[in-house]
Amino acid sequence: MEITQGARFDTLGLSPAMLRALNKKGYEESTPIQAGCIPPMLEWKDVTAKAPTGTGKTFAFGIPIIEHIDTESDQLQAVILAPTRELALQITSEMRDLAQFQPGIRIVCLYGGQPIGRQIDALKKRPQIVVATPGRLGDHMKRRTVRIDKVQTAVLDEADRMLDMGFIHDVTKLLDQMKARKNLGLFSATISREVMDIAWVYQRDPVEITVQAVEENKPDILQYRLDTSINEKVDAVEKILNREQFDRVMIFCNTKGNTERVTKLLQMRGVDAQCIHGDIPQEKREKVMAKFRRGELRVFVATDVAARGIDVDDVDAVFNYDVPDENEYYVHRIGRTGRAKRRGAAYTFVTDYPGLVRLNNIAKHTKNEIRPVKFAADGSLVPADEK
């Protein structure tokens, strides 16, 4: 079923406490994915939802989960699995916002890279909702610090990414142990073969919801290609930052080494920049991300995996310092800007012929128009073929 319209939240049969939480966040109207998923999930139906990034998937499964929680019980009732700790933390934060007027709901986030002892202490408080990466939830299962045999709702967020990252065995093992499960939600940007396999084995007559990246869902992003040498890339970033007066930008690199290098080079030029990647301790990563979310950091440099789950509505521009390795990475990267009905900008640097071929391939498959530009004498960007 393809959904193109949202609905007013007060028409979806939600509790006064939930409507109050949504109202506090300034939401009256749902997105199409929320309008499509909330009613069937409230009825305990299995749901498979395909929707682009940034369409409000967390509320689509988070609202029904919170509405179902029995606060009198200290059994674990819902598990949300996410591929990365960043996304798990983001989901946890949004779930807590939704549950703020429902005292007695306890939510715990479990992920690798944080001392397990701290998580064991949190689990002793008997949460009804756990948000977790599959590996870390599996660790807690082995230690018997968490039981999932009474779980009623399971959700796989970014299911395609999670299964693509090699978590399929962990995920199926966890689902097999949820003997009391009433419904399973699969939320994904693409429905891959692995997602279809999980749906076929673990769901019964799922409601299938599709939200296309139609024009009004498609962010308004001007996309540019800049042909440059490797050594001129940082100069180009600085030039664009200064000329456009951007307050908040993200720079994506393909490697951890590049994120460090770019950050140091920008800092040497007096630009307020910090980076995150897989080797940076979790605590430091969270501090950098929180600073960026609060608008206290101008330039945030990251690898693709490290940046997943950072949901900031007003990123002025995205720089692809390296041409992404996969088409989907390009879509995820540029999707950080042009949100909340604002126009965004994305700049991709190309330094060699293979990079050009890859970017042309991305443009073709993602149906994006990426305009070749160059610097004019006054530092502005003009079409590359302009004399």
PDB file of N, CA and C in Angstrom, residues 1 16 55 62 65 68 80 94 109 113 129 140 143 148 158 169 207 289 304 362:
ATOM      1  N   MET A   1       0.856  -1.180   0.000  1.00  0.00           N
ATOM      2  CA  MET A   1       0.000   0.000   0.000  1.00  0.00           C
ATOM      3  C   MET A   1       0.900   1.240   0.000  1.00  0.00           C
ATOM      4  N   PRO A  16      -4.227  10.827  25.446  1.00  0.00           N
ATOM      5  CA  PRO A  16      -3.980  12.256  25.742  1.00  0.00           C
ATOM      6  C   PRO A  16      -2.507  12.517  26.071  1.00  0.00           C
ATOM      7  N   THR A  55      11.990  10.568   6.902  1.00  0.00           N
ATOM      8  CA  THR A  55      10.531  10.679   6.745  1.00  0.00           C
ATOM      9  C   THR A  55       9.780  10.435   8.058  1.00  0.00           C
ATOM     10  N   GLY A  62       7.638   4.123  17.187  1.00  0.00           N
ATOM     11  CA  GLY A  62       7.784   4.501  18.595  1.00  0.00           C
ATOM     12  C   GLY A  62       6.465   4.801  19.266  1.00  0.00           C
ATOM     13  N   ILE A  65       4.485   1.577  20.054  1.00  0.00           N
ATOM     14  CA  ILE A  65       5.180   0.821  21.114  1.00  0.00           C
ATOM     15  C   ILE A  65       4.851   1.436  22.477  1.00  0.00           C
ATOM     16  N   HIS A  68       1.384   0.845  23.776  1.00  0.00           N
ATOM     17  CA  HIS A  68       1.103  -0.534  24.209  1.00  0.00           C
ATOM     18  C   HIS A  68       1.706  -0.890  25.571  1.00  0.00           C
ATOM     19  N   ILE A  80      13.809  -2.684  20.107  1.00  0.00           N
ATOM     20  CA  ILE A  80      14.080  -2.006  18.829  1.00  0.00           C
ATOM     21  C   ILE A  80      15.545  -2.238  18.506  1.00  0.00           C
ATOM     22  N   GLU A  94      14.469  10.045  21.074  1.00  0.00           N
ATOM     23  CA  GLU A  94      13.126  10.361  20.561  1.00  0.00           C
ATOM     24  C   GLU A  94      12.043   9.601  21.333  1.00  0.00           C
ATOM     25  N   CYS A 109      19.153   1.892  26.564  1.00  0.00           N
ATOM     26  CA  CYS A 109      19.867   1.756  25.291  1.00  0.00           C
ATOM     27  C   CYS A 109      21.114   0.894  25.504  1.00  0.00           C
ATOM     28  N   GLY A 113      30.960  -0.560  22.974  1.00  0.00           N
ATOM     29  CA  GLY A 113      31.800   0.620  23.156  1.00  0.00           C
ATOM     30  C   GLY A 113      31.511   1.353  24.452  1.00  0.00           C
ATOM     31  N   ILE A 129      11.212  -1.159  27.627  1.00  0.00           N
ATOM     32  CA  ILE A 129      11.658  -0.970  26.236  1.00  0.00           C
ATOM     33  C   ILE A 129      13.180  -0.971  26.195  1.00  0.00           C
ATOM     34  N   HIS A 140      24.321  -9.411  26.203  1.00  0.00           N
ATOM     35  CA  HIS A 140      23.528  -9.401  27.441  1.00  0.00           C
ATOM     36  C   HIS A 140      22.714 -10.689  27.587  1.00  0.00           C
ATOM     37  N   ARG A 143      24.959 -13.264  29.000  1.00  0.00           N
ATOM     38  CA  ARG A 143      25.227 -13.011  30.423  1.00  0.00           C
ATOM     39  C   ARG A 143      23.966 -13.164  31.284  1.00  0.00           C
ATOM     40  N   ILE A 148      14.265 -11.844  26.880  1.00  0.00           N
ATOM     41  CA  ILE A 148      13.390 -11.323  25.815  1.00  0.00           C
ATOM     42  C   ILE A 148      12.218 -12.271  25.514  1.00  0.00           C
ATOM     43  N   GLU A 158      16.234   0.531  10.001  1.00  0.00           N
ATOM     44  CA  GLU A 158      17.266   0.449   8.959  1.00  0.00           C
ATOM     45  C   GLU A 158      17.634  -1.020   8.747  1.00  0.00           C
ATOM     46  N   HIS A 169      22.587 -13.164  11.275  1.00  0.00           N
ATOM     47  CA  HIS A 169      22.601 -14.309  12.199  1.00  0.00           C
ATOM     48  C   HIS A 169      22.195 -13.848  13.604  1.00  0.00           C
ATOM     49  N   VAL A 207       1.270  -5.850   6.948  1.00  0.00           N
ATOM     50  CA  VAL A 207       0.776  -4.679   6.220  1.00  0.00           C
ATOM     51  C   VAL A 207       2.014  -4.041   5.587  1.00  0.00           C
ATOM     52  N   MET A 289      28.686  14.945  18.809  1.00  0.00           N
ATOM     53  CA  MET A 289      27.364  14.927  18.166  1.00  0.00           C
ATOM     54  C   MET A 289      26.380  15.849  18.886  1.00  0.00           C
ATOM     55  N   ASP A 304      30.760   7.491   6.936  1.00  0.00           N
ATOM     56  CA  ASP A 304      29.341   7.161   6.737  1.00  0.00           C
ATOM     57  C   ASP A 304      28.733   6.437   7.927  1.00  0.00           C
ATOM     58  N   ILE A 362      26.244   7.403  -9.801  1.00  0.00           N
ATOM     59  CA  ILE A 362      25.365   7.761  -8.676  1.00  0.00           C
ATOM     60  C   ILE A 362      24.225   8.646  -9.166  1.00  0.00           C
TER      61      ILE A 362
END
